[in-house]
XYZ file of N, CA, C and O in Angstrom:
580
model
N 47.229 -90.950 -1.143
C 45.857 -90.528 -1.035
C 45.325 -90.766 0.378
O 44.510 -89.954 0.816
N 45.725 -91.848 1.170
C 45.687 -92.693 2.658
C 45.980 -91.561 3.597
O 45.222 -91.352 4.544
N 47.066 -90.801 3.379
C 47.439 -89.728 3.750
C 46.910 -88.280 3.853
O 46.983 -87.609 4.883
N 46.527 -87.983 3.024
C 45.702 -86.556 2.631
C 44.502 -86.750 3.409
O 44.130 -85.841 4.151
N 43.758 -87.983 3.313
C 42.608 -87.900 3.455
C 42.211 -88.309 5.128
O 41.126 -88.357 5.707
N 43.934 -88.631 5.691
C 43.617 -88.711 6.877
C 44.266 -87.066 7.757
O 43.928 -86.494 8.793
N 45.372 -86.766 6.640
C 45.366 -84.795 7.013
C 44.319 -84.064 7.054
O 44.352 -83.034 7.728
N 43.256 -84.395 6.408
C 42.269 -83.609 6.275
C 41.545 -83.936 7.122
O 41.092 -82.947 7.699
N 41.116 -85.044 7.586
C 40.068 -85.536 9.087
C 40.761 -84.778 10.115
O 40.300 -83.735 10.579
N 41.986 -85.351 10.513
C 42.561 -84.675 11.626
C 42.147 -82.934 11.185
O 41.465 -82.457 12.092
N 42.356 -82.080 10.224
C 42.212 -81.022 10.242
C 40.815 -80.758 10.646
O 40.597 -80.005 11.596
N 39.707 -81.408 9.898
C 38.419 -80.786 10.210
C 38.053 -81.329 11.918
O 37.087 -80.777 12.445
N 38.628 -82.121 12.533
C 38.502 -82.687 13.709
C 39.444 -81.726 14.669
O 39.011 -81.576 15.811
N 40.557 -81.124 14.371
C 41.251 -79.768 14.794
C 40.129 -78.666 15.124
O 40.000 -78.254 16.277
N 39.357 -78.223 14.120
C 38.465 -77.197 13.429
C 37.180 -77.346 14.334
O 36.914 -76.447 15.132
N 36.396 -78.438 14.229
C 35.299 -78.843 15.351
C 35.959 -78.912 16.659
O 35.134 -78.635 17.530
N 37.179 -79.185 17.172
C 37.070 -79.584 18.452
C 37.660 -77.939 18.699
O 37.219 -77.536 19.775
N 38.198 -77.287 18.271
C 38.407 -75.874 18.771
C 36.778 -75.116 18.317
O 36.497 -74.189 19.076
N 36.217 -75.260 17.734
C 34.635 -74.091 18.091
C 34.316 -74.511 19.162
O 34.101 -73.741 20.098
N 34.182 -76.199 19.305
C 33.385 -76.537 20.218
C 33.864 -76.160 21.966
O 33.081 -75.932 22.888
N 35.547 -76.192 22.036
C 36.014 -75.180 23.050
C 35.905 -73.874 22.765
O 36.704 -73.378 23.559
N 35.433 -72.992 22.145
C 35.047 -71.904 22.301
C 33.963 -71.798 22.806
O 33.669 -71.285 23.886
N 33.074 -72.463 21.758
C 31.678 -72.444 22.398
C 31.421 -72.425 23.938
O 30.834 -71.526 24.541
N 32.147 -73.967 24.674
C 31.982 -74.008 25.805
C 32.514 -73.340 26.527
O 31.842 -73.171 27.544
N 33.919 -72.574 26.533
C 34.480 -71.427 27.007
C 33.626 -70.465 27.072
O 33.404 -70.115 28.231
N 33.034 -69.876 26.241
C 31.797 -68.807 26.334
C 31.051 -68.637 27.394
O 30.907 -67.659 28.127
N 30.281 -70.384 27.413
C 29.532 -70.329 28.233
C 29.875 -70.599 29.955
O 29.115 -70.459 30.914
N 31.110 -70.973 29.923
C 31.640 -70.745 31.113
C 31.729 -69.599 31.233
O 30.861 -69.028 31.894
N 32.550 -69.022 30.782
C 32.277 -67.421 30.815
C 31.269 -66.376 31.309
O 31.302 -65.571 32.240
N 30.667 -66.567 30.685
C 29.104 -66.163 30.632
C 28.366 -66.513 31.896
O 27.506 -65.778 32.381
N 28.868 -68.069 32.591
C 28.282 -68.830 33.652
C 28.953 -67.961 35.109
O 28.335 -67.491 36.064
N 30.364 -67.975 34.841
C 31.223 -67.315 35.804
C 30.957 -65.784 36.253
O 31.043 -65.382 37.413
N 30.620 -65.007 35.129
C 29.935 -63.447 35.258
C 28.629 -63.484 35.795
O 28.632 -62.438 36.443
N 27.289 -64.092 35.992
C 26.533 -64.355 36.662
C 26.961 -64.836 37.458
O 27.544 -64.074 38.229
N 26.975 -65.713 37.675
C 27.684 -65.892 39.456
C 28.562 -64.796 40.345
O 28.535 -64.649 41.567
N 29.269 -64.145 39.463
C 29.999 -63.023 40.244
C 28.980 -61.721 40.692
O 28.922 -60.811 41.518
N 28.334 -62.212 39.713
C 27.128 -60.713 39.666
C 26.464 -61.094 41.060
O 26.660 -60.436 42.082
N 25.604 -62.300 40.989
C 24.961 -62.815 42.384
C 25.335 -62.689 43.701
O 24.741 -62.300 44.707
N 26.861 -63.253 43.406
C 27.372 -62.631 44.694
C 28.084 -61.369 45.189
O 28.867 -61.229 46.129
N 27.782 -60.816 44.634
C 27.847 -59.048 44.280
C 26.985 -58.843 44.964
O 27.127 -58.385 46.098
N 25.672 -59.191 44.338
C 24.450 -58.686 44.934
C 23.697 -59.432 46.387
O 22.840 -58.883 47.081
N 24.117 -60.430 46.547
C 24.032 -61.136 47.908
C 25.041 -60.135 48.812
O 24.649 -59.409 49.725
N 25.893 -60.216 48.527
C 27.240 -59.393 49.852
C 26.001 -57.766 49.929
O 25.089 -57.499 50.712
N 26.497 -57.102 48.872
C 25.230 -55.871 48.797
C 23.953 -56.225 49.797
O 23.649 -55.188 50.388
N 23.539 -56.763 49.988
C 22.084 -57.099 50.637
C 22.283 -57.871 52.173
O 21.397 -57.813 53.026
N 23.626 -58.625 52.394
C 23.959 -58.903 53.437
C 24.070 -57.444 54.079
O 23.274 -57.111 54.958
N 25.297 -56.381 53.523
C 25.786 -55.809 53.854
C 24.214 -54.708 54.521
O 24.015 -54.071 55.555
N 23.707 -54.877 53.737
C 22.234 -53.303 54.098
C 21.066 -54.280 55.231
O 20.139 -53.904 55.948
N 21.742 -55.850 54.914
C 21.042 -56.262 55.889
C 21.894 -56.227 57.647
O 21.290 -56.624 58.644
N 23.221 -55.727 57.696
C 23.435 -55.434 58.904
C 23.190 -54.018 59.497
O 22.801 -53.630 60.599
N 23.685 -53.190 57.978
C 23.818 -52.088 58.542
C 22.193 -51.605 59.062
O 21.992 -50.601 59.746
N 21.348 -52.339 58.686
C 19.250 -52.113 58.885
C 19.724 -52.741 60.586
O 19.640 -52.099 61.634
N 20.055 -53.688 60.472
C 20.137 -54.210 62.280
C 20.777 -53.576 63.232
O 20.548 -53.734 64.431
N 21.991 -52.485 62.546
C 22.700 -51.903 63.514
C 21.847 -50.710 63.864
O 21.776 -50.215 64.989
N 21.127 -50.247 62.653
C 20.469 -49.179 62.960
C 19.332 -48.840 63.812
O 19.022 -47.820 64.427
N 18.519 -50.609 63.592
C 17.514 -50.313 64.422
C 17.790 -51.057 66.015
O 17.014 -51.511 66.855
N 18.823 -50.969 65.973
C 19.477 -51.349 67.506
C 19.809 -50.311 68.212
O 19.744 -50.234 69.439
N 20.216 -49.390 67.381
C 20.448 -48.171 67.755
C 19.133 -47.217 68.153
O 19.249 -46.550 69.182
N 17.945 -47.123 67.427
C 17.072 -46.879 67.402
C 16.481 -47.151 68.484
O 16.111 -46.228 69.209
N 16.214 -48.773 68.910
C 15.449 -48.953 70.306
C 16.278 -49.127 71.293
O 15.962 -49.875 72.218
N 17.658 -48.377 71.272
C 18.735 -48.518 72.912
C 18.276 -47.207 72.865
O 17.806 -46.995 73.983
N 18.140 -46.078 72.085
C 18.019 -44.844 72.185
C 16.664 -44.110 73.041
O 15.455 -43.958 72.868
N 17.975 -43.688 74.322
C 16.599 -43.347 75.203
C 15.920 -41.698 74.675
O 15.073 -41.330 75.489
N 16.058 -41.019 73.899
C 15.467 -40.107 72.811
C 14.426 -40.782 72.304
O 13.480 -40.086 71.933
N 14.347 -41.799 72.200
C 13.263 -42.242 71.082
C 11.589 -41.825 71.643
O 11.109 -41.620 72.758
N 11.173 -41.827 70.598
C 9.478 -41.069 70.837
C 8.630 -42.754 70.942
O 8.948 -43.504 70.019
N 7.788 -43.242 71.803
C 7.184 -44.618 72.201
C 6.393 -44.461 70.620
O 6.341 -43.495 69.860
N 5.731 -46.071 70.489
C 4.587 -45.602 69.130
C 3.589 -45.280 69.554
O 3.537 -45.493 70.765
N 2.581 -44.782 69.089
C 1.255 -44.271 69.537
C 0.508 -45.722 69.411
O 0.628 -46.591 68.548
N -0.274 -45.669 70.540
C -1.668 -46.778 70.604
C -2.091 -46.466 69.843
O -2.314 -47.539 69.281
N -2.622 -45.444 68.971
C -3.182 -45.775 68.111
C -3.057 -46.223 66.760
O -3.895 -45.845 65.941
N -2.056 -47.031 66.392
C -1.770 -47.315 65.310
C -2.376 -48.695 65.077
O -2.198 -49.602 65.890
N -3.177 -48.869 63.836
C -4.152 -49.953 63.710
C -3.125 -51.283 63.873
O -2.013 -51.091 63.382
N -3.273 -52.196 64.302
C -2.347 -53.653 64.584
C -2.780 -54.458 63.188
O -1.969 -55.303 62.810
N -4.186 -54.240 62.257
C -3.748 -55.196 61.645
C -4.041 -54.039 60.065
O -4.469 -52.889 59.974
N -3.484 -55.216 58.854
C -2.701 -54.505 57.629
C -1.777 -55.060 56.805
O -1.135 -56.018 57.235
N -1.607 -54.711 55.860
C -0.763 -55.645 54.905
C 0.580 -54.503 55.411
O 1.610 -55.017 55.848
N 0.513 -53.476 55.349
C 1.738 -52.653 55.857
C 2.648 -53.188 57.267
O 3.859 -53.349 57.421
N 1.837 -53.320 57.912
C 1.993 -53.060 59.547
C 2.344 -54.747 59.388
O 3.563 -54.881 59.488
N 1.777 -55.841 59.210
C 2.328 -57.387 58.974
C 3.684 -57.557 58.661
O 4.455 -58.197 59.376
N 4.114 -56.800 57.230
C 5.607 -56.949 56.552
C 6.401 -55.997 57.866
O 7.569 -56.217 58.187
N 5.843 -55.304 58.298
C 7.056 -54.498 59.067
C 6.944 -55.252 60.450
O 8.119 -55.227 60.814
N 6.515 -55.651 61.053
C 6.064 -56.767 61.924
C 6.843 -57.877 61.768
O 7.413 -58.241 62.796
N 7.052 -58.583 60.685
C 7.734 -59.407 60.616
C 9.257 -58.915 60.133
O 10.340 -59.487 60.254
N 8.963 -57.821 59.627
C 10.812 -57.443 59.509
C 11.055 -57.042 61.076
O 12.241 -57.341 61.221
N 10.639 -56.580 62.208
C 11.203 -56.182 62.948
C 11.565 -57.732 63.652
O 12.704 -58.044 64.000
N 10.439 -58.566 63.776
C 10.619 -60.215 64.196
C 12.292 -60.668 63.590
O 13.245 -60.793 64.359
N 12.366 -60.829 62.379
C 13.419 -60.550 61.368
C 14.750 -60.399 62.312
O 15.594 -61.156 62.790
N 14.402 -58.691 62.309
C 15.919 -57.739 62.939
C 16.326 -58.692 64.127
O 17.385 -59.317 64.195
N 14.929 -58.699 65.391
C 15.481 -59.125 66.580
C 16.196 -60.572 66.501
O 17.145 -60.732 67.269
N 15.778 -61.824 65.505
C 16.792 -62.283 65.337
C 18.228 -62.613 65.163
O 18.968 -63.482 65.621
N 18.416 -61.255 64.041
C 19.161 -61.332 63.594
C 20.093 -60.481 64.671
O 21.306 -60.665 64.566
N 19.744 -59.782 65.455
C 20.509 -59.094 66.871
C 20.932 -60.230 68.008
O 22.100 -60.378 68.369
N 20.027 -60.866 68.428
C 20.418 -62.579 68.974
C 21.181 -63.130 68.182
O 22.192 -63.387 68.836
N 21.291 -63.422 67.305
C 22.426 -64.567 66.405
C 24.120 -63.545 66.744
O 25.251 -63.762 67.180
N 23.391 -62.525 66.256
C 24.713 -61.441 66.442
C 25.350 -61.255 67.922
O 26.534 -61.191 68.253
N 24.323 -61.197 68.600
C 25.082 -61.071 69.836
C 25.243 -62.037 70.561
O 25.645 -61.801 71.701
N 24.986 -63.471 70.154
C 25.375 -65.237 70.502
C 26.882 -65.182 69.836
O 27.851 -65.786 70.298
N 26.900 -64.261 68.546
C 28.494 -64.554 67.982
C 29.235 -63.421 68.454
O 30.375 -63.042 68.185
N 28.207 -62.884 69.337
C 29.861 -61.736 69.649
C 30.114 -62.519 70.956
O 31.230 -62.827 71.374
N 29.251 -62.725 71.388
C 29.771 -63.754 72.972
C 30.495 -64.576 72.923
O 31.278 -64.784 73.850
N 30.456 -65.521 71.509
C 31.276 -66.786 71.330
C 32.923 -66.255 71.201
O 33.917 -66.882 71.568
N 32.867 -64.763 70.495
C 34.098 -64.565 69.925
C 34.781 -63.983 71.310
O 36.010 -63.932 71.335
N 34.232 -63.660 72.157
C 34.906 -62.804 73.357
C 34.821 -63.956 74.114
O 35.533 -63.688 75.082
N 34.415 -65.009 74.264
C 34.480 -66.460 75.114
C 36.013 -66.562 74.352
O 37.073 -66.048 74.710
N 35.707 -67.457 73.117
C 37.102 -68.145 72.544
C 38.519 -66.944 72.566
O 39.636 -67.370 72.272
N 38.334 -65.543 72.916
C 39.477 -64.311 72.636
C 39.921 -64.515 74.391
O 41.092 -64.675 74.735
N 39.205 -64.488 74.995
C 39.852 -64.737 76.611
C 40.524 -66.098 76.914
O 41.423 -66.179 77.751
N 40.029 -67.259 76.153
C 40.605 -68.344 75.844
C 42.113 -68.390 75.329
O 43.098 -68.994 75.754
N 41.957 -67.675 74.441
C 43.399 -67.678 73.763
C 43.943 -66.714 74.444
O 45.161 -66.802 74.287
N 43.541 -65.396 75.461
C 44.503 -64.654 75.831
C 44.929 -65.306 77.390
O 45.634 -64.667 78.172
N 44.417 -66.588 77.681
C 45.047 -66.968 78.959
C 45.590 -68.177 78.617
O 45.703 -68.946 79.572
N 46.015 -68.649 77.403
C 46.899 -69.892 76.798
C 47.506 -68.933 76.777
O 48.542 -69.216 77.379
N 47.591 -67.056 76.194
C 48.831 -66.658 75.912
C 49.669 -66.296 77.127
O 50.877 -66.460 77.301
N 49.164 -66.004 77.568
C 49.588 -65.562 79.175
C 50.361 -67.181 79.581
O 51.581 -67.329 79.499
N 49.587 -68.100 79.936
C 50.184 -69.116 80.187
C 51.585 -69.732 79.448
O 52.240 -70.522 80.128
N 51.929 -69.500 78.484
C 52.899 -69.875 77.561
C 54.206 -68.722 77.986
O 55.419 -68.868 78.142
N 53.429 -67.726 78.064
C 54.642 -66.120 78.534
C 55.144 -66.989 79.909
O 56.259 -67.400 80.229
N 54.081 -67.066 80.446
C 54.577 -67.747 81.610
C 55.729 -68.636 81.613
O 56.912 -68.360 81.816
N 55.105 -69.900 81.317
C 56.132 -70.749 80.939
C 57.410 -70.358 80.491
O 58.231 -70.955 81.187
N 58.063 -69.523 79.522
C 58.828 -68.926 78.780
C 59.495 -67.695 80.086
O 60.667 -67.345 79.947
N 58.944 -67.308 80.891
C 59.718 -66.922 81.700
C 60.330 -66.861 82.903
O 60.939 -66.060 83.612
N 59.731 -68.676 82.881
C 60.584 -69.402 84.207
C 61.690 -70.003 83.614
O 62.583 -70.375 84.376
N 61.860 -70.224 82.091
C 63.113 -70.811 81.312
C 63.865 -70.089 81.019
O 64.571 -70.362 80.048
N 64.040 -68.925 81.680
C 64.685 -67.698 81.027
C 66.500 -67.869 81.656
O 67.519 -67.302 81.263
N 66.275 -68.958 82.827
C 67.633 -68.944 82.859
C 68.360 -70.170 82.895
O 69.420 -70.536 83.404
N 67.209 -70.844 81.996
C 68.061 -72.130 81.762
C 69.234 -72.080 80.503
O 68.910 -71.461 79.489
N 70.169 -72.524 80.538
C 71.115 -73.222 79.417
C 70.310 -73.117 78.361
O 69.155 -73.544 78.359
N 70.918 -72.486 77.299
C 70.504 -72.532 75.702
C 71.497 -73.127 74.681
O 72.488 -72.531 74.260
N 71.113 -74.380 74.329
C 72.116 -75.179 73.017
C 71.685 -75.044 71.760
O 70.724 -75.303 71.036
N 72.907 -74.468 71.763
C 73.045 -73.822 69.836
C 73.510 -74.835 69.070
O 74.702 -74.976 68.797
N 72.630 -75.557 68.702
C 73.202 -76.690 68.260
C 73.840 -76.512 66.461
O 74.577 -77.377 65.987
N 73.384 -75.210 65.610
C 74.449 -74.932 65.016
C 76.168 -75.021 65.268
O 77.000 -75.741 64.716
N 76.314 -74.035 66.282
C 77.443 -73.875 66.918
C 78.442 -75.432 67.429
O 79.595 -75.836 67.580
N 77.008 -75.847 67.530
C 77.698 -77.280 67.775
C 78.413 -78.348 66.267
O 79.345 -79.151 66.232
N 77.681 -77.975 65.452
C 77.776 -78.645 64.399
C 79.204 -78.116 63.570
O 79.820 -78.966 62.926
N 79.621 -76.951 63.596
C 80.204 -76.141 63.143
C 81.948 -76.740 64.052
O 82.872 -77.271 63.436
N 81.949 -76.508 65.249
C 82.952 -76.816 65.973
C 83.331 -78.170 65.675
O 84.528 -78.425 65.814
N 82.322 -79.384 65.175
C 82.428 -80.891 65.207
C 83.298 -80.788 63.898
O 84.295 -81.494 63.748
N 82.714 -79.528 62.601
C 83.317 -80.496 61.496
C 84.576 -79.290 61.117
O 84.954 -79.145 59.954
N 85.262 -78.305 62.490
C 86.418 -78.165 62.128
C 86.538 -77.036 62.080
O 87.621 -76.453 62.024
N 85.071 -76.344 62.100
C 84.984 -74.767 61.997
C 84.637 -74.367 60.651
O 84.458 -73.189 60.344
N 84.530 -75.431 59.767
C 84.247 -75.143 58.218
C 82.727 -75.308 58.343
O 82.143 -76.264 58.852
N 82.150 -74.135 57.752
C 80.976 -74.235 57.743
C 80.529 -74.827 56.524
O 81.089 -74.804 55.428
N 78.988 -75.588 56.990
C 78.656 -76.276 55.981
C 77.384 -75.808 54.738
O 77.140 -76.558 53.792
C-alpha cells in the first residue's frame, strides 16, 4: 500500500511539474515573440531614421535647392516639432560623420601596419626557411609519423 501511494505522488508530482513547464514555456514563448517584434520594430525605425538623415543631407548639399521663404511664421506647434527634428537630423549627421572619421582614422591605421608587415616580409624573402617537418621526418628514419 507504502508503495502505490508513493506511485501515485510521484505521478501527480510528474503531472504538476510538467503543466507547470508548459505553462512557463508559454510564457517564455510568448516573452521571446515580443521582444523579437520590438526589435523588429526598433531596427525598422533606426533604419527610416538614417535613411530621413541621408536624405535630408542630401537635400541641404543640394545646390538646386529653393532657400525657405521669410515668410514663414517662426512660431507653432508645426514649425517647433520640425525644428527640433531638423536639430535632431543635424546631430545625428555629426555623430555620423565623427564615426565615419573614426573609421577612416583606424582603416589608414591598419593599412600602414599592413604595409609595414609586407614590408617586413619582404626583406626576409631571402633568408633560410626550416621545415621543421622535414626535419622531423628525416630524424625518425623517413617513416612518417
Amino acid at each position: 500500500m507504502w508503495n502505490l501511494n508513493l506511485v501515485i505522488g510521484l505521478m501527480i508530482g510528474l503531472l504538476v511539474g510538467g503543466v507547470g513547464m508548459w505553462v512557463l514555456d508559454r510564457r517564455h514563448q510568448a516573452i521571446t515573440r515580443k521582444l523579437v517584434e520590438s526589435r523588429r520594430k526598433i531596427e525598422r525605425q533606426r533604419t527610416q531614421a538614417v535613411n530621413d538623415l541621408f536624405a535630408l543631407r542630401a537635400e541641404l548639399e543640394d545646390p538646386m535647392r529653393q532657400p525657405m521663404p521669410a515668410e514663414a511664421p517662426a512660431t507653432g506647434v508645426h514649425d517647433a516639432s520640425m525644428v527640433a527634428e531638423l536639430a535632431n537630423l543635424r546631430s545625428l549627421i555629426a555623430r555620423a560623420d565623427g564615426a565615419l572619421t573614426a573609421a577612416r582614422r583606424k582603416r589608414d591605421e591598419h593599412e600602414r601596419e599592413i604595409a609595414r608587415l609586407r614590408g617586413l616580409l619582404e626583406d626576409r624573402t631571402n633568408a633560410d626557411v626550416i621545415d621543421l617537418r622535414r626535419q622531423d621526418r628525416s630524424q625518425a628514419g623517413g617513416v612518417a609519423l
